[in-house]
CSV table of C-alpha atoms and ligand atoms in Angstrom, one decimal:
chain,number,residue,atom,x,y,z
A,19,MET,CA,64.6,107.3,114.4
A,20,LYS,CA,65.2,110.6,112.7
A,21,LEU,CA,65.2,110.7,108.9
A,22,PHE,CA,67.4,113.1,106.9
A,23,ILE,CA,67.4,113.4,103.2
A,24,ASP,CA,70.8,112.9,101.6
A,25,SER,CA,70.7,115.3,98.7
A,26,ALA,CA,71.7,118.8,97.4
A,27,ASN,CA,68.9,118.8,94.9
A,28,LEU,CA,66.6,121.7,96.0
A,29,ASP,CA,63.5,120.3,94.2
A,30,GLU,CA,63.9,116.9,96.0
A,31,ILE,CA,64.5,118.6,99.3
A,32,ARG,CA,61.5,120.9,98.8
A,33,GLU,CA,59.2,117.9,98.0
A,34,ALA,CA,60.5,115.8,100.8
A,35,ALA,CA,60.1,118.7,103.3
A,36,SER,CA,56.5,119.1,102.2
A,37,TRP,CA,55.8,115.6,103.5
A,38,GLY,CA,56.5,116.8,107.1
A,39,ILE,CA,58.6,113.8,108.0
A,40,ILE,CA,62.1,115.0,107.2
A,41,ASP,CA,64.3,116.0,110.3
A,42,GLY,CA,67.4,117.3,108.5
A,43,VAL,CA,69.6,117.2,105.3
A,44,THR,CA,73.0,115.8,104.6
A,45,THR,CA,75.2,116.9,101.7
A,46,ASN,CA,78.7,116.0,100.6
A,47,PRO,CA,81.1,117.3,97.9
A,48,SER,CA,79.8,114.8,95.3
A,49,LEU,CA,76.2,115.7,95.9
A,50,ILE,CA,77.0,119.4,95.7
A,51,ALA,CA,79.1,118.9,92.5
A,52,LYS,CA,76.3,116.8,90.9
A,53,GLU,CA,73.9,119.8,91.1
A,54,GLY,CA,76.4,122.3,89.6
A,55,ARG,CA,75.1,125.2,91.7
A,56,ASP,CA,76.9,127.6,94.1
A,57,PHE,CA,77.7,125.6,97.3
A,58,ILE,CA,77.1,128.4,99.8
A,59,GLU,CA,73.8,129.5,98.1
A,60,THR,CA,72.7,125.9,98.1
A,61,ILE,CA,73.4,125.3,101.8
A,62,HIS,CA,71.7,128.6,102.7
A,63,THR,CA,68.6,127.8,100.7
A,64,ILE,CA,68.4,124.3,102.2
A,65,CYS,CA,68.5,125.9,105.7
A,66,GLY,CA,65.4,127.7,104.7
A,67,LEU,CA,63.6,124.6,103.4
A,68,VAL,CA,64.2,122.2,106.4
A,69,ASP,CA,64.3,123.4,110.0
A,70,GLY,CA,66.8,120.8,111.2
A,71,PRO,CA,70.5,119.9,111.1
A,72,ILE,CA,72.0,120.7,107.6
A,73,SER,CA,75.3,119.0,107.0
A,74,ALA,CA,77.9,120.9,104.9
A,75,GLU,CA,81.3,119.3,104.3
A,76,VAL,CA,84.7,120.9,104.4
A,77,ILE,CA,87.3,120.1,101.7
A,78,ALA,CA,90.6,121.4,103.1
A,79,PRO,CA,93.3,118.8,103.6
A,80,THR,CA,94.5,120.0,107.1
A,81,ALA,CA,92.8,120.7,110.4
A,82,ALA,CA,93.8,124.4,110.2
A,83,GLY,CA,92.0,124.7,106.9
A,84,MET,CA,89.1,122.5,107.9
A,85,ILE,CA,88.5,124.6,111.1
A,86,ALA,CA,88.5,127.8,109.1
A,87,GLU,CA,86.1,126.4,106.5
A,88,GLY,CA,84.0,124.8,109.3
A,89,LYS,CA,83.6,128.1,111.2
A,90,ALA,CA,82.7,129.9,108.0
A,91,LEU,CA,80.1,127.3,107.1
A,92,ALA,CA,78.7,127.3,110.6
A,93,SER,CA,78.3,131.1,110.3
A,94,LEU,CA,75.8,130.7,107.5
A,95,HIS,CA,72.9,129.5,109.7
A,96,LYS,CA,72.3,128.1,113.2
A,97,ASN,CA,71.3,124.7,111.8
A,98,VAL,CA,74.5,124.1,109.8
A,99,VAL,CA,76.4,121.0,111.0
A,100,VAL,CA,80.0,120.9,109.8
A,101,LYS,CA,80.9,117.6,108.1
A,102,VAL,CA,84.5,116.4,108.3
A,103,PRO,CA,86.2,113.2,107.1
A,104,LEU,CA,87.2,110.5,109.6
A,105,ASN,CA,90.9,111.0,109.5
A,106,ILE,CA,93.3,112.6,112.0
A,107,GLU,CA,92.8,116.0,110.5
A,108,GLY,CA,89.1,115.6,110.6
A,109,LEU,CA,89.2,114.4,114.2
A,110,LYS,CA,91.4,117.4,115.3
A,111,THR,CA,88.9,119.6,113.5
A,112,CYS,CA,86.0,117.9,115.2
A,113,LYS,CA,87.5,118.4,118.7
A,114,ALA,CA,88.2,122.1,117.9
A,115,LEU,CA,84.8,122.9,116.5
A,116,SER,CA,82.8,120.9,119.0
A,117,SER,CA,84.7,122.6,121.8
A,118,GLU,CA,83.3,125.9,120.5
A,119,GLY,CA,79.7,124.5,120.4
A,120,ILE,CA,79.7,123.9,116.6
A,121,GLY,CA,77.9,120.8,115.5
A,122,VAL,CA,80.1,118.3,113.7
A,123,ASN,CA,79.1,115.3,111.5
A,124,VAL,CA,82.1,112.9,111.2
A,125,THR,CA,81.7,111.1,107.9
A,126,LEU,CA,83.2,108.2,106.0
A,127,CYS,CA,83.2,105.8,109.0
A,128,PHE,CA,83.8,102.2,108.1
A,129,GLN,CA,84.8,100.5,111.4
A,130,PRO,CA,83.8,100.8,115.1
A,131,ALA,CA,87.2,102.1,116.4
A,132,GLN,CA,86.8,105.1,114.1
A,133,ALA,CA,83.3,105.8,115.7
A,134,LEU,CA,84.8,105.6,119.2
A,135,LEU,CA,87.4,108.3,118.3
A,136,ALA,CA,84.8,110.5,116.7
A,137,ALA,CA,82.7,110.3,119.9
A,138,LYS,CA,85.8,111.2,122.0
A,139,ALA,CA,86.3,114.2,119.7
A,140,GLY,CA,82.9,115.5,120.5
A,141,ALA,CA,81.1,114.6,117.3
A,142,THR,CA,77.4,115.4,117.1
A,143,TYR,CA,76.9,112.7,114.5
A,144,ILE,CA,79.0,109.7,113.3
A,145,SER,CA,78.1,108.7,109.7
A,146,PRO,CA,78.9,105.0,109.0
A,147,PHE,CA,78.5,104.1,105.3
A,148,VAL,CA,76.3,101.1,105.2
A,149,GLY,CA,75.9,100.7,101.5
A,150,ARG,CA,79.5,101.0,100.6
A,151,LEU,CA,80.4,98.1,103.0
A,152,ASP,CA,77.5,96.0,101.5
A,153,ASP,CA,79.0,96.9,98.1
A,154,ILE,CA,82.1,95.0,99.0
A,155,CYS,CA,80.3,92.1,100.7
A,156,GLU,CA,80.8,93.3,104.2
A,157,ASP,CA,77.9,93.8,106.6
A,158,GLY,CA,77.1,97.5,106.8
A,159,VAL,CA,74.2,97.1,109.2
A,160,GLN,CA,76.4,95.1,111.6
A,161,LEU,CA,78.7,98.1,111.7
A,162,ILE,CA,75.7,100.3,112.8
A,163,LYS,CA,74.8,97.7,115.5
A,164,SER,CA,78.4,97.5,116.7
A,165,ILE,CA,78.6,101.3,117.1
A,166,VAL,CA,75.2,101.6,118.8
A,167,ASP,CA,76.2,98.8,121.2
A,168,ILE,CA,79.5,100.4,122.0
A,169,TYR,CA,78.0,103.9,122.6
A,170,ARG,CA,75.4,102.4,124.8
A,171,GLN,CA,78.2,101.2,127.2
A,172,TYR,CA,79.1,104.9,127.8
A,173,PRO,CA,75.9,107.0,128.5
A,174,ASP,CA,78.1,110.1,128.7
A,175,LEU,CA,78.8,109.9,125.0
A,176,LYS,CA,76.5,112.3,123.1
A,177,THR,CA,77.3,111.3,119.6
A,178,GLN,CA,74.3,110.2,117.5
A,179,VAL,CA,74.7,107.3,115.0
A,180,LEU,CA,73.7,108.6,111.5
A,181,ALA,CA,73.4,105.7,109.1
A,182,ALA,CA,74.5,106.8,105.7
A,183,SER,CA,75.0,105.4,102.2
A,184,ILE,CA,71.6,103.9,102.4
A,185,ARG,CA,70.8,101.8,99.2
A,186,HIS,CA,67.2,100.7,99.7
A,187,PRO,CA,64.2,100.7,102.1
A,188,LEU,CA,65.3,97.5,103.8
A,189,HIS,CA,68.4,99.3,105.0
A,190,ILE,CA,66.1,101.8,106.8
A,191,VAL,CA,64.2,98.9,108.6
A,192,GLN,CA,67.5,97.2,109.5
A,193,VAL,CA,69.3,100.2,110.9
A,194,ALA,CA,66.2,101.3,112.8
A,195,ALA,CA,66.0,97.8,114.3
A,196,VAL,CA,69.5,98.0,115.6
A,197,GLY,CA,68.9,101.4,117.1
A,198,SER,CA,70.5,104.0,114.8
A,199,HIS,CA,69.5,107.5,115.9
A,200,VAL,CA,69.3,108.8,112.4
A,201,ALA,CA,69.3,107.6,108.8
A,202,THR,CA,70.0,109.8,105.8
A,203,LEU,CA,68.6,108.5,102.6
A,204,PRO,CA,68.4,109.5,98.9
A,205,PHE,CA,65.1,110.8,97.7
A,206,LYS,CA,64.5,107.7,95.5
A,207,VAL,CA,64.8,105.5,98.7
A,208,LEU,CA,62.5,107.9,100.6
A,209,LYS,CA,59.9,107.5,97.9
A,210,ALA,CA,60.2,103.7,98.1
A,211,LEU,CA,59.6,103.7,101.9
A,212,TYR,CA,55.8,104.2,101.7
A,213,SER,CA,54.9,102.3,98.6
A,214,HIS,CA,53.5,98.8,98.6
A,215,PRO,CA,51.4,97.1,95.9
A,216,LEU,CA,49.0,95.6,98.5
A,217,THR,CA,48.4,99.1,99.9
A,218,ASP,CA,47.5,100.4,96.4
A,219,LYS,CA,45.3,97.4,95.7
A,220,GLY,CA,43.5,97.6,99.0
A,221,ASN,CA,42.9,101.3,98.6
A,222,ALA,CA,41.5,100.8,95.1
A,223,ALA,CA,39.2,98.2,96.4
A,224,PHE,CA,38.0,100.5,99.3
A,225,LEU,CA,37.2,103.3,96.8
A,226,LYS,CA,35.5,100.9,94.4
A,227,ASP,CA,33.2,99.6,97.1
A,228,TRP,CA,32.5,103.1,98.3
A,229,GLU,CA,31.0,103.9,94.8
A,230,THR,CA,28.0,101.7,95.9
A,231,VAL,CA,27.3,104.0,98.9
A,232,PRO,CA,24.3,106.2,98.2
A,233,ASN,CA,25.6,109.5,99.7
A,234,LYS,CA,29.3,109.3,98.7
A,235,ASP,CA,30.2,112.8,99.6
A,236,ILE,CA,31.5,112.7,103.3
A,237,LEU,CA,31.3,116.5,103.7
A,238,ALA,CA,27.7,116.6,102.6
A,239,GLN,CA,26.9,113.6,104.8
A,240,VAL,CA,28.4,115.3,107.9
A,241,ALA,CA,26.5,118.6,107.1
A,242,ALA,CA,23.2,116.7,106.7
A,243,PHE,CA,23.8,114.8,109.9
A,244,GLN,CA,24.5,117.9,111.9
A,245,ALA,CA,21.4,119.6,110.4
A,246,ARG,CA,19.4,116.6,111.6
A,247,GLN,CA,21.0,116.8,115.0
A,248,GLY,CA,20.2,120.6,115.1
A,249,SER,CA,16.5,120.1,114.1
A,250,ALA,CA,16.2,117.2,116.6
A,251,ALA,CA,17.6,119.4,119.5
B,309,G3P,O1,76.1,110.9,103.0
B,309,G3P,C1,76.9,109.9,102.5
B,309,G3P,C2,76.2,109.3,101.2
B,309,G3P,O2,75.9,110.4,100.3
B,309,G3P,C3,77.1,108.3,100.5
B,309,G3P,O3,76.3,107.6,99.8
B,309,G3P,O4,75.6,106.1,97.9
B,309,G3P,O5,77.7,107.6,97.7
B,309,G3P,O6,77.7,105.6,99.2
B,309,G3P,P1,76.8,106.7,98.6
């Protein structure tokens, strides 16, 4: 499963990119507004930080406006994916842009029929919002499973399921288990993915026990061993 970071914070993206496990970035108008920086400068900078799909969302209310905005955003960098809302204007925009080879991420998906239409419109990604369904006591992971299962019935569909609105590490495990192609997650959830108290406890114990080893320095040990090998040859 590919992992995208869901953020417009350049420091978070820079740090996440340094780990070498991030495959792309998703932004949305709220994430952009939160940072208070120039939208276009931010997207262009992000394109330089992560060599993968970078989602930038249009805000026009009609397909004509969305198409114009989408083409302008796509012109910024080859990795820009145009994000459109899952309404009829967004679907028309998706069809128009995908027909011209522009990648489209159809967002704000909350039920499987929407995902089927997005795929028929040529979407590169469909973004079902897992957390926002959980927030109202509906099953967000089940939505991911339903869409994955539907898409699997039609191998010609190229749309990738991009699980969004991820609230915690368990969501990542759950959407991966049902076959989501991608998950996009906030930096705080990304940081929580690797941490476990037993890992920290076990590593501390290993290092404590290593203190009893006479020649603790591994590099020095390898050099001494190779010197012995050389002298023995
Ligand atoms: O990419 C969509 C994501 O940012 C929405 O997350 O937490 O606002 O539901 P959230």
